[in-house]
Tab-separated table of C-alpha atoms in Angstrom:
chain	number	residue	atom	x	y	z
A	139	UNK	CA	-67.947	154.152	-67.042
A	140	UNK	CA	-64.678	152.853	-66.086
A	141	UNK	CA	-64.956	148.826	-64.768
A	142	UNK	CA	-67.187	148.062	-67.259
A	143	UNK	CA	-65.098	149.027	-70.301
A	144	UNK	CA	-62.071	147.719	-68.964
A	145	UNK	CA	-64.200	144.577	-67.899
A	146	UNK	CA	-65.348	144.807	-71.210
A	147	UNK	CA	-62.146	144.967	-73.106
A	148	UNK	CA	-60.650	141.803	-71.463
A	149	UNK	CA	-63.728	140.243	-72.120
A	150	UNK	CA	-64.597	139.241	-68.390
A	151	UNK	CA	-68.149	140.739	-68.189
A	152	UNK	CA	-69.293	136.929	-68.009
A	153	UNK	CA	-66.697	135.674	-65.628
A	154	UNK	CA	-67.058	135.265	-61.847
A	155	UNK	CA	-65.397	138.611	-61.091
A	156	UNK	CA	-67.295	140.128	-63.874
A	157	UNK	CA	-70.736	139.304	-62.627
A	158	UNK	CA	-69.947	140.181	-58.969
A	159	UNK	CA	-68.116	144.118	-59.855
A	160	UNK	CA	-71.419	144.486	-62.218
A	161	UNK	CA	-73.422	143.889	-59.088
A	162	UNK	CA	-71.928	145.975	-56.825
A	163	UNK	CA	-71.544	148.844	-59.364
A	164	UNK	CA	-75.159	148.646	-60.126
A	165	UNK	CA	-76.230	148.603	-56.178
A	166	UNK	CA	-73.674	151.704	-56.325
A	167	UNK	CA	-75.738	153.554	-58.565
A	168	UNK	CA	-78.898	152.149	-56.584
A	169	UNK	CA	-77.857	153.595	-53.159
A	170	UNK	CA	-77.551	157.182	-55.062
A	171	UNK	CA	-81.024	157.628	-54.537
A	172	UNK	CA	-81.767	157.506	-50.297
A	173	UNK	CA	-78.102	159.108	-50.314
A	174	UNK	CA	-79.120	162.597	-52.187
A	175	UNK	CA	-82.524	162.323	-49.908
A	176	UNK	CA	-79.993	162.575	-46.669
A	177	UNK	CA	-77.818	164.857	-47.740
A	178	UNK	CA	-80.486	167.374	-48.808
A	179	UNK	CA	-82.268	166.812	-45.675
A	180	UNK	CA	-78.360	167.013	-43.802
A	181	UNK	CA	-78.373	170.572	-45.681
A	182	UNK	CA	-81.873	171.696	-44.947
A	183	UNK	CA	-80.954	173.203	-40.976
A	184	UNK	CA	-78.155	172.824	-38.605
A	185	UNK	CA	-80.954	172.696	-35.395
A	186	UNK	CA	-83.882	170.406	-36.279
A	187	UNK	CA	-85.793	168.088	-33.980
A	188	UNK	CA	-86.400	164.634	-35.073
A	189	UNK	CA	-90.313	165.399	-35.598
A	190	UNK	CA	-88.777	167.739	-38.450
A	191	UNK	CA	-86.542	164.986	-39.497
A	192	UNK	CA	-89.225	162.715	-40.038
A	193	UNK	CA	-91.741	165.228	-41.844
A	194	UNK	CA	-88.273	166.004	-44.053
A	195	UNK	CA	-87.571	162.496	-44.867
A	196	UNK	CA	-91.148	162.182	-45.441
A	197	UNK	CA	-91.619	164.999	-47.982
A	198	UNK	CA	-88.690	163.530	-49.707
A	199	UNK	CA	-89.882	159.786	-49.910
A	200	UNK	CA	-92.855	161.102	-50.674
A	201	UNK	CA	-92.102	163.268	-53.460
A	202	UNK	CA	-89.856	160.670	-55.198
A	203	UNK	CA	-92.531	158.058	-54.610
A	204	UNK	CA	-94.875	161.058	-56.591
A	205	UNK	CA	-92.121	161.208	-59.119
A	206	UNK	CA	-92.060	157.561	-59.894
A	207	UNK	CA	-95.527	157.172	-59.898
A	208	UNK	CA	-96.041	159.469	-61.995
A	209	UNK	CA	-93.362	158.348	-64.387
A	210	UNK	CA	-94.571	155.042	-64.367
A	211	UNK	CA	-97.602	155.779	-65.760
A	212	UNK	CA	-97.306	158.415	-67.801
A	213	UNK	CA	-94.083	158.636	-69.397
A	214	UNK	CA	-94.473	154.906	-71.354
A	215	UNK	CA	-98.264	157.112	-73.045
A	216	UNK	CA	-95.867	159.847	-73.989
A	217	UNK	CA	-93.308	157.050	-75.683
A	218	UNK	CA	-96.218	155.373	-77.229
A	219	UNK	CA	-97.540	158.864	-78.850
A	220	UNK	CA	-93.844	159.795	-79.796
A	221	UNK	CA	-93.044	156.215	-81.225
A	222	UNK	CA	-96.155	156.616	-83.285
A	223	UNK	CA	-95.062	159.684	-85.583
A	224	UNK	CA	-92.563	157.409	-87.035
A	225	UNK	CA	-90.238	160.048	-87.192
A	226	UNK	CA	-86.774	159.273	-85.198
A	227	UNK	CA	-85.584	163.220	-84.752
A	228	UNK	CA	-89.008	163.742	-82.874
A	229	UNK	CA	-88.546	160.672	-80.735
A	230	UNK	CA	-85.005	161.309	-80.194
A	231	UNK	CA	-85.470	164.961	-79.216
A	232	UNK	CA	-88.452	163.769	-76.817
A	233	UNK	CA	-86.561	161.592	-74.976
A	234	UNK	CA	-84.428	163.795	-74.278
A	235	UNK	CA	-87.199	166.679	-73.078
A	236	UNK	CA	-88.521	163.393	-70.882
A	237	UNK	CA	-85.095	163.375	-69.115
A	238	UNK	CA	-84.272	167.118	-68.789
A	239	UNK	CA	-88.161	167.489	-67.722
A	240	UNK	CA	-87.859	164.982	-64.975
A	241	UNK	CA	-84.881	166.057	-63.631
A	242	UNK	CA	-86.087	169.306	-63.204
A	243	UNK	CA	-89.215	167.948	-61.550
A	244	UNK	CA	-86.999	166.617	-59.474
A	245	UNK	CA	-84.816	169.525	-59.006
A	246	UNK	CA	-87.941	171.501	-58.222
A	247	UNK	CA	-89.191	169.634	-55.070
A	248	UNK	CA	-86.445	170.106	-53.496
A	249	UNK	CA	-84.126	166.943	-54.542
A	250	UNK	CA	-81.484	166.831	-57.667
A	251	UNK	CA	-81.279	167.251	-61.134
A	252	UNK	CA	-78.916	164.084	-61.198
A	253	UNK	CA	-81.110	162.605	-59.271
A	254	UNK	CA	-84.247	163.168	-61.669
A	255	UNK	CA	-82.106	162.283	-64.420
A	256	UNK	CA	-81.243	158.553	-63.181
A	257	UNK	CA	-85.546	158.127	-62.430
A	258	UNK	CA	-86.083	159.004	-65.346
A	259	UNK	CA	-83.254	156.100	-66.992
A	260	UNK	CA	-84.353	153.254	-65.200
A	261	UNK	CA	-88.470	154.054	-66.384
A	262	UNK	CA	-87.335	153.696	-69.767
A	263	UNK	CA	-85.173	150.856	-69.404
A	264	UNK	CA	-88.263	148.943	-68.380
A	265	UNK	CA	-89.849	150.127	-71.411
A	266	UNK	CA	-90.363	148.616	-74.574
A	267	UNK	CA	-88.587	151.074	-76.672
A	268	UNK	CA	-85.396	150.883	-74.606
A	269	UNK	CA	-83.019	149.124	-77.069
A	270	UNK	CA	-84.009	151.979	-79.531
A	271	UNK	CA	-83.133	154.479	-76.723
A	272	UNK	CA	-79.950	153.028	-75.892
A	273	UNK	CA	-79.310	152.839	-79.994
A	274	UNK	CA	-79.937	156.381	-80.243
A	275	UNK	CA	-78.556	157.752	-77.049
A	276	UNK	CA	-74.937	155.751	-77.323
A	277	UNK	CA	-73.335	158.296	-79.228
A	278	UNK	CA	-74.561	160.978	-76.940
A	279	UNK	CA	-73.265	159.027	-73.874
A	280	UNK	CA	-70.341	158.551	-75.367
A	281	UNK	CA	-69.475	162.059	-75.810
A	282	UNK	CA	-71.386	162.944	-72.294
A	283	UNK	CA	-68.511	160.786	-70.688
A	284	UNK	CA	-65.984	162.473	-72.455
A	285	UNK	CA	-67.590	165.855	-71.318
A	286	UNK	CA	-67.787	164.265	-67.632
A	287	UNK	CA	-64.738	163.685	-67.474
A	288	UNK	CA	-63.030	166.635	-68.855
A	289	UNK	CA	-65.045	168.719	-66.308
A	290	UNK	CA	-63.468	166.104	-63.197
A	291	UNK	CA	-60.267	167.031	-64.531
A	292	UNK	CA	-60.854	170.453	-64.366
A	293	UNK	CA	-62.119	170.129	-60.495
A	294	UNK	CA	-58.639	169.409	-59.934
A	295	UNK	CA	-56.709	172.066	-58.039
A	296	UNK	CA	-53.392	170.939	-59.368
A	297	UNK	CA	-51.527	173.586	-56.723
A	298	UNK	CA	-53.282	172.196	-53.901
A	299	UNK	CA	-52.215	168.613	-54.473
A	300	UNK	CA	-48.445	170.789	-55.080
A	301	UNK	CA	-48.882	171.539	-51.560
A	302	UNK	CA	-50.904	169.105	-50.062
A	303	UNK	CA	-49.254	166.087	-51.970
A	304	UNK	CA	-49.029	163.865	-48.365
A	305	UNK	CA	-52.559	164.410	-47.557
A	306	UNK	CA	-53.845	163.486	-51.149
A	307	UNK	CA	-51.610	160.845	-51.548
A	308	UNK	CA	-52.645	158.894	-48.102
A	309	UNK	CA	-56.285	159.549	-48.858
A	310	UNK	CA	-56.074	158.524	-52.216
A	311	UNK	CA	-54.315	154.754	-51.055
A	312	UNK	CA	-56.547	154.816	-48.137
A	313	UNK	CA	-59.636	155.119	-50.267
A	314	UNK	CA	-58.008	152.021	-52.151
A	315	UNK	CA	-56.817	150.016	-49.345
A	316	UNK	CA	-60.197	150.179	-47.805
A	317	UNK	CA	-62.227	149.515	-50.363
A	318	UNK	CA	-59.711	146.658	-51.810
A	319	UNK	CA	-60.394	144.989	-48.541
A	320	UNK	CA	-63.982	145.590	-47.616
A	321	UNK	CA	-65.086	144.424	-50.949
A	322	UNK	CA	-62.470	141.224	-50.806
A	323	UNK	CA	-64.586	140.348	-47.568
A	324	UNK	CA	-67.514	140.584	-48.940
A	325	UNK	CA	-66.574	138.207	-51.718
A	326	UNK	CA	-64.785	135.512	-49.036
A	327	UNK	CA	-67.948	135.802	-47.385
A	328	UNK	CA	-70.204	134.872	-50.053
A	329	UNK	CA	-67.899	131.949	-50.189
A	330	UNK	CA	-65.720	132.290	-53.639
A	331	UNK	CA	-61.989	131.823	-54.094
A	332	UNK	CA	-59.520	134.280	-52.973
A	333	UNK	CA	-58.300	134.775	-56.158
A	334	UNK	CA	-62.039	136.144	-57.078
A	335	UNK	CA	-61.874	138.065	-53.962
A	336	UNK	CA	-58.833	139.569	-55.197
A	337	UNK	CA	-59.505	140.518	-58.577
A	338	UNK	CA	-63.243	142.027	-58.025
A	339	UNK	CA	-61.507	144.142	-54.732
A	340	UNK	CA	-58.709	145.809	-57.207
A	341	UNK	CA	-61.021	145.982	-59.977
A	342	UNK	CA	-63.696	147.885	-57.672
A	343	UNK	CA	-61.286	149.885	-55.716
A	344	UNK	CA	-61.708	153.261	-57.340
A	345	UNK	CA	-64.336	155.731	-56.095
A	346	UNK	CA	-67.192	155.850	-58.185
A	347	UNK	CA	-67.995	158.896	-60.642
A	348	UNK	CA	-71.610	159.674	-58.919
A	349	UNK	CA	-69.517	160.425	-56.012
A	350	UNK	CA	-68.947	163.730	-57.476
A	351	UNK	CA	-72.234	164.528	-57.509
A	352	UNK	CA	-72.844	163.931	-54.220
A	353	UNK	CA	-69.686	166.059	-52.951
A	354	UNK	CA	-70.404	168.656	-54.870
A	355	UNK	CA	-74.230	168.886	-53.975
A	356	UNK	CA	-72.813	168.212	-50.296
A	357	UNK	CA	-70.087	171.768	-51.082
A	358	UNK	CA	-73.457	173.218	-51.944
A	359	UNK	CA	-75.324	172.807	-48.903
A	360	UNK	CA	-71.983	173.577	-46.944
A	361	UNK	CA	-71.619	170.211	-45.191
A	362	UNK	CA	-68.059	169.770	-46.348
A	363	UNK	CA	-65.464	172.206	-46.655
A	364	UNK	CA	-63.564	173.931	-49.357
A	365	UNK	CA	-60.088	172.212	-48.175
A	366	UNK	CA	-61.837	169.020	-47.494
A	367	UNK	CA	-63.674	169.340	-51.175
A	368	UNK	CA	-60.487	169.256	-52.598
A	369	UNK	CA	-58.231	166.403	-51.179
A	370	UNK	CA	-61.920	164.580	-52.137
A	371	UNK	CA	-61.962	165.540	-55.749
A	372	UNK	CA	-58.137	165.100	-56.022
A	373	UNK	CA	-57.382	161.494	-54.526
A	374	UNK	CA	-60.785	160.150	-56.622
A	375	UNK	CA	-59.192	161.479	-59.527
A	376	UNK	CA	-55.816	159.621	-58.671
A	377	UNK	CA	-58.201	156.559	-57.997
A	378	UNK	CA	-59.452	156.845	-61.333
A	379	UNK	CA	-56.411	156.981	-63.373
A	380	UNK	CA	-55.054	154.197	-61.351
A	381	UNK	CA	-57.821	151.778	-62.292
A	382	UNK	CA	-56.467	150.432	-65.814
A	383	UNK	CA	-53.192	149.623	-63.667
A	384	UNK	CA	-55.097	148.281	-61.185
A	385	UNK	CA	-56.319	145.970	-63.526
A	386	UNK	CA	-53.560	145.062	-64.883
A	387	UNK	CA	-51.835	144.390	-61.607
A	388	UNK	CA	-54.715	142.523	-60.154
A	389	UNK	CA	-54.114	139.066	-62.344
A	390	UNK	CA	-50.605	139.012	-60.837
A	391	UNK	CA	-51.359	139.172	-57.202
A	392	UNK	CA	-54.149	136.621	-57.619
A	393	UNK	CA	-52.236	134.144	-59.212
A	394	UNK	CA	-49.613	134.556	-56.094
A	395	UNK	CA	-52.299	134.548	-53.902
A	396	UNK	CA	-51.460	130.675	-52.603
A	397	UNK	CA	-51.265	131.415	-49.177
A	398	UNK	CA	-54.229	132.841	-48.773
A	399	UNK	CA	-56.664	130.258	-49.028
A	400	UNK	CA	-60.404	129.411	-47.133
A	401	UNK	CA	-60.111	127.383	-44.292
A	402	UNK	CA	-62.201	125.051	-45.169
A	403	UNK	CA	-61.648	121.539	-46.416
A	404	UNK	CA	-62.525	119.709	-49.435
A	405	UNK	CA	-64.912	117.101	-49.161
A	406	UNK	CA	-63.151	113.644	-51.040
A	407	UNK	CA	-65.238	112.334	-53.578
A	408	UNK	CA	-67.398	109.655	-52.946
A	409	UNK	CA	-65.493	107.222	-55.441
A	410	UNK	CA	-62.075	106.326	-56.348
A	411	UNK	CA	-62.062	107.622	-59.563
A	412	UNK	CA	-60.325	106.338	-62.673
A	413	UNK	CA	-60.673	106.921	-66.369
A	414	UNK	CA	-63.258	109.396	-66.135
A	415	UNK	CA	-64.301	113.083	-66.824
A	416	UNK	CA	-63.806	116.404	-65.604
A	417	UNK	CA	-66.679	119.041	-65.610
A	418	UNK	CA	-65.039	122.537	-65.030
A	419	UNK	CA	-68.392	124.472	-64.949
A	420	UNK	CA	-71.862	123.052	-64.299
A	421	UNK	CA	-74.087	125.607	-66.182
A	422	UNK	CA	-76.148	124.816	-69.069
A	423	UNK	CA	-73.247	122.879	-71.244
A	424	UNK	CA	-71.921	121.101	-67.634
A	425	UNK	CA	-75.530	119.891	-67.066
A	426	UNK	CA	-76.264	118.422	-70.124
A	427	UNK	CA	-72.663	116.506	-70.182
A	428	UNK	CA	-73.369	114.918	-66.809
A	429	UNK	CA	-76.816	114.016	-67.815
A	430	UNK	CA	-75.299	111.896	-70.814
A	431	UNK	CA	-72.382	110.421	-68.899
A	432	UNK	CA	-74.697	109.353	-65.751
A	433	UNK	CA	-76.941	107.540	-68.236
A	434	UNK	CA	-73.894	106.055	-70.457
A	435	UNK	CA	-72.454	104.768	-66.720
A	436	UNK	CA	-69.566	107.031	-67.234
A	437	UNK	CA	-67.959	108.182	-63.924
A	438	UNK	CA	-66.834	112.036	-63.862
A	439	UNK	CA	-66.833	114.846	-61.551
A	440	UNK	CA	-67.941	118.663	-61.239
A	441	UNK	CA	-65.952	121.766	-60.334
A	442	UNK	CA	-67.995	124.292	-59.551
A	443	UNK	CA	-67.237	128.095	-58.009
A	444	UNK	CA	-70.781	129.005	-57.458
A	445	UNK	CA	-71.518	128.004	-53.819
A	446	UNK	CA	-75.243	127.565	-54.303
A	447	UNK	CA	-75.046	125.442	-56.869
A	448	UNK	CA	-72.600	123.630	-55.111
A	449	UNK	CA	-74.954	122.834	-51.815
A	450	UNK	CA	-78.103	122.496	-54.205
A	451	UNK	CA	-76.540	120.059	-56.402
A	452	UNK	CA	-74.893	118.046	-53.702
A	453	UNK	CA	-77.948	117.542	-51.770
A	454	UNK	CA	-79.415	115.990	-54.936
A	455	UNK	CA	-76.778	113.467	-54.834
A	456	UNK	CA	-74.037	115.129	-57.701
A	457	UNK	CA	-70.400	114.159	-57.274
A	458	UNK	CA	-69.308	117.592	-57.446
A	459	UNK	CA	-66.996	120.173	-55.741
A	460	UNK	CA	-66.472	123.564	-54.246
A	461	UNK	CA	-63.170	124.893	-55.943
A	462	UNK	CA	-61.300	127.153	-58.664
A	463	UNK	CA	-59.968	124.703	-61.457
A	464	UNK	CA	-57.020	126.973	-61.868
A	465	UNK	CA	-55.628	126.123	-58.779
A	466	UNK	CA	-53.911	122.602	-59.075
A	467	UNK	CA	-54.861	121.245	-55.484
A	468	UNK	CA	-58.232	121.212	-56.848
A	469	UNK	CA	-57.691	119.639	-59.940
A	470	UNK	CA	-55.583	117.220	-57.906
A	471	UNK	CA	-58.763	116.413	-55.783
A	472	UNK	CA	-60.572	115.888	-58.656
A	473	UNK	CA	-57.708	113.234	-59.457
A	474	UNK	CA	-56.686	114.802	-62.799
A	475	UNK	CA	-54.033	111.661	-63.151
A	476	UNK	CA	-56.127	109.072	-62.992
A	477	UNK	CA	-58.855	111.034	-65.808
A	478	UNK	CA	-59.291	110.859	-69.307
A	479	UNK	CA	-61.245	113.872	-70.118
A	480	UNK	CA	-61.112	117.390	-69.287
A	481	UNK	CA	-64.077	119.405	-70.558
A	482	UNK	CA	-63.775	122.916	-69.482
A	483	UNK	CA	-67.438	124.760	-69.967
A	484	UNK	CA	-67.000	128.388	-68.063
A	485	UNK	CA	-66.903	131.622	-69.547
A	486	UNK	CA	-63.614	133.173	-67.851
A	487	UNK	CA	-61.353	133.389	-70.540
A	488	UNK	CA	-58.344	133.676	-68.256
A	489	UNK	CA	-59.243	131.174	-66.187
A	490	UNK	CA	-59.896	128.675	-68.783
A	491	UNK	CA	-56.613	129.143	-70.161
A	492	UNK	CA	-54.617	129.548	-66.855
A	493	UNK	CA	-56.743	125.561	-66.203
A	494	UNK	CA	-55.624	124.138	-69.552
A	495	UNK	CA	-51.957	124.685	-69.127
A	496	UNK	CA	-51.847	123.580	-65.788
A	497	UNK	CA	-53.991	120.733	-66.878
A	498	UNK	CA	-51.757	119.695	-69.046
A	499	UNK	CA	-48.978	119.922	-66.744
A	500	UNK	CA	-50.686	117.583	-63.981
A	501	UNK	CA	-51.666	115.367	-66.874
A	502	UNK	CA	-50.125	115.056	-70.408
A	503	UNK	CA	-52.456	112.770	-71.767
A	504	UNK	CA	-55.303	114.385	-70.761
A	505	UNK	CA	-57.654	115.019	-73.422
A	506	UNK	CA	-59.135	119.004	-72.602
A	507	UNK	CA	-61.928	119.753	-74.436
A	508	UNK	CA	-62.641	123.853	-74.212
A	509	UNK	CA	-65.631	126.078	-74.853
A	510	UNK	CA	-64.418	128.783	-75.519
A	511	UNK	CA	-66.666	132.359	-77.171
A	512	UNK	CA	-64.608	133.473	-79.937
A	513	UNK	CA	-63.191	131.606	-83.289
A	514	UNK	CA	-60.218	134.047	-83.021
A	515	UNK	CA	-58.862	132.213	-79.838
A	516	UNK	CA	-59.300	128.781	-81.306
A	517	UNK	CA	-55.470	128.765	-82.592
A	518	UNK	CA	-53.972	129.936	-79.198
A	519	UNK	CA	-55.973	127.384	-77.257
A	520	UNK	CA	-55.049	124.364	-79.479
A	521	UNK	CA	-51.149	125.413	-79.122
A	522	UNK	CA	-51.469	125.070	-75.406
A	523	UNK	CA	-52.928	121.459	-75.646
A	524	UNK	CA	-56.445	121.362	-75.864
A	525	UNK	CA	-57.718	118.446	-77.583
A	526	UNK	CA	-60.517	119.829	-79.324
A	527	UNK	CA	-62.034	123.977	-79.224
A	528	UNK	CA	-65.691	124.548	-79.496
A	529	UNK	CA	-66.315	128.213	-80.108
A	530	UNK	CA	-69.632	129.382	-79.635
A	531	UNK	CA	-70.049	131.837	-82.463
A	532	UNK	CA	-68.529	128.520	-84.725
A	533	UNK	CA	-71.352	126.690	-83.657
A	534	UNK	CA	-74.035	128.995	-83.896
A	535	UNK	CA	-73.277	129.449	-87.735
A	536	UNK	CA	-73.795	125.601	-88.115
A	537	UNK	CA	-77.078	126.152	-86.718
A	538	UNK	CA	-77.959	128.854	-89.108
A	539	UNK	CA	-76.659	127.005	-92.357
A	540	UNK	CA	-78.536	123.799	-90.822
A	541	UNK	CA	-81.918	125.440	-90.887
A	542	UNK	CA	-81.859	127.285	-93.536
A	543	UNK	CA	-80.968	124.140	-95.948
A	544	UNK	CA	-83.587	122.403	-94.108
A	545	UNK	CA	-85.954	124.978	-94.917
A	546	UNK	CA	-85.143	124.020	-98.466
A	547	UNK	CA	-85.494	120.386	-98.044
A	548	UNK	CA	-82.220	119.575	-98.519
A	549	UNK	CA	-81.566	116.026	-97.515
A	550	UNK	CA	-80.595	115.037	-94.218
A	551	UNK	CA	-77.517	112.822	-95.410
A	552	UNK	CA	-75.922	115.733	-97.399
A	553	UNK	CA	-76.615	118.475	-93.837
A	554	UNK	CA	-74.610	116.009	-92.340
A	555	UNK	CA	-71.607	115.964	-95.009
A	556	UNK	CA	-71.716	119.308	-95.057
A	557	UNK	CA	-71.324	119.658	-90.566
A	558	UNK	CA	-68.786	117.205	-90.663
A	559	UNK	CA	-66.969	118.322	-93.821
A	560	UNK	CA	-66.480	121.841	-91.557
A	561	UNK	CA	-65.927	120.492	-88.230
A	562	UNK	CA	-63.236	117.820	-90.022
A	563	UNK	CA	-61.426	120.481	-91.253
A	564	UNK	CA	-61.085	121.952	-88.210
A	565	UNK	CA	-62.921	125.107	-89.004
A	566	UNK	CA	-60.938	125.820	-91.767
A	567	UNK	CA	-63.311	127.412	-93.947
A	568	UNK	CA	-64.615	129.916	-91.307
A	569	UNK	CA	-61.263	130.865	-90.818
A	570	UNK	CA	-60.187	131.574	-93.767
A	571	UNK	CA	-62.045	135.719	-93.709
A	572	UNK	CA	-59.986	136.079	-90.698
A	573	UNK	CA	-56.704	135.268	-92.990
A	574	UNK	CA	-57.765	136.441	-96.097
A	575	UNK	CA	-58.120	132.734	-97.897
A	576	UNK	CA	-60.332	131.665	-99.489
């Protein structure tokens, strides 16, 4: 609810950092499932043998694995039958009986409404009426989270933190210290930069909203204490509200993050390289580039972050390297003097930029050519020096206009004017709704 709109709003959801919080938060929200099955089996006796252990965490596999089963199979019938009245307050009202029902199937054997609820979300996300659920469910979420929230705030006991402020304070940076630096080892570990490591261990810092749920079905069940309950509830809160700051402050230590670097070295390349390109990204738009230039006889080389591609491509013979392009000792390994071209094909906004200027600084008559999402950043990114901006959703509208005057047999010759007419005026004409010209 949190990472992912602030993720969201800097537009990093496709960026190295992006990718890697999105997979942790969603193995978060995973792991809530065996951890409500231990905790209610934790709750169910304070003497128990491990026979009674086992038949307990067997009744509770084997109720959720009844649960699933059954929602599997019978809950995409009930979507078909409420799809096919054709009437959307039905199907909206429905779904919503399918999610209230299930959790209290759920709730009924023993386990958690919360619990049911999430089941019950990932069936229909594997169903085929799932973008109309999301369509007609995002206002509800929307004010759900606003609900959720107000009722965290209100599980703060503001006089205990009044009197307790050491031991919520120290729990509270604890929570974020460890976290910060478990997660920042995970990513060094998987082999990516630092400065990756960095930004996805601030970003992920916080303690996540289903944790709630589990404290409070843990209060319920009397496995944690009322004095423990509440330095819990109050330092997550303080986790919380430090997140947008955290995000904000994560940028900064990254970029100072110089001195702590892999300790590994950089393989040289395997030519002396002169006059040639620069492939900052080797994804679809990298591939195709290197494709062209290998048959044209045109030497370049890859920078790539993604440390399988890295080993699979370099087995197959690819002059490419392990390494952040906004860092300038790789972008003086890839001899940025001696090239031409800079084409920069990622989709980390930040880190494109933060790779042009520096780019540009290494190089002044480099030529940087940028891929960049958005027409809006176009202006900004030709100011720093980029040679030439190709925004995606510029590009895509070519596309459209192409086929559809080729669907009326419009000749080839004028299609052509008509591309290069746009792209001479340097987008000009699609501009002009964002300045009000026309």
């Amino acid at each position: 609810a949190i990472v992912l709109k602030l993720l969201s709003d800097k537009d990093e959801l496709d960026s190295p950092q992006g990718k890697i919080s999105l997979g942790i938060l969603i193995f978060q929200d995973l792991a809530i499932v065996p951890l409500f099955l231990f905790v209610n089996l934790l709750g169910t006796s304070d003497q128990m043998n491990f026979l009674s252990i086992i038949i307990q965490l067997l009744t509770a596999f084997g109720a959720l694995a009844l649960i699933l089963i059954a929602a599997k199979y019978i809950l995409p019938h009930l979507l078909y039958w409420l799809a096919k009245l054709r009437m959307k307050e039905i199907f909206t009202v429905g779904i919503l009986l399918l999610l209230l029902g299930t959790a209290y199937l759920t709730y009924s054997l023993g386990l958690s409404l919360a619990l049911g609820a999430f089941i019950a979300g990932l069936i229909f996300s594997e169903s085929e009426y799932s973008y109309q659920i999301v369509a007609d469910f995002i206002p509800m979420r929307d004010a759900f989270n606003s609900i959720f929230f107000v009722s965290i705030g209100l599980l703060l006991n503001i006089s205990f933190v009044v009197a307790n402020p050491l031991y919520v304070i120290s729990a509270a940076l604890g929570v974020l210290i460890i976290k910060t630096l478990i997660i920042f080892s995970v990513v060094l570990y998987l082999k990516y930069p630092a400065r990756i490591a960095i930004l996805a261990g601030l970003g992920l810092a916080q303690i996540g909203e289903f944790s709630f749920i589990l404290a409070e079905q843990g209060l319920s069940l009397g496995l944690i204490s009322s004095e423990f309950s509440n330095i819990f509830f109050s330092s997550t809160i303080i986790t919380m509200i430090l997140s947008p700051f955290l995000f904000r402050f994560a940028p900064l230590v990254a970029h100072k993050s110089e001195k702590i670097k892999l300790k590994k070295e950089l393989e040289q390349p395997k030519d002396k390289l002169g006059n040639h390109v620069i492939i900052a990204g080797f994804g679809l738009n990298g591939r195709n580039l290197a494709s062209v230039l290998k048959e044209t006889g045109i030497k370049y080389v890859v920078i790539e972050m993604n440390p399988d591609t890295v080993k699979m491509e370099k087995a197959k013979g690819e002059n490419i390297i392990f390494g952040d392009i906004g860092k300038a000792e790789i972008l003086e390994h890839a001899q940025i003097k001696n090239a031409k071209v800079m084409v920069i094909a990622i989709s980390d906004a930040s880190t494109s930029r933060r790779a042009l200027r520096l780019a540009k600084e290494l190089n002044k008559n480099l030529c940087v050519i940028v891929r960049t999402r958005f027409m809006s950043e176009t202006d900004d990114l030709i100011k720093m020096g980029a040679g030439m901006v190709i925004p995606e959703e510029f590009e895509t509208s070519i596309q459209i206009f192409r086929k559809v005057l080729e669907e009326f047999h419009i000749p080839l010759n004028v299609i052509m004017q008509q591309v290069t007419l746009l792209r001479g005026e340097s987008y000009k004409y699609l501009r002009s709704d964002e300045t009000g010209v026309h």
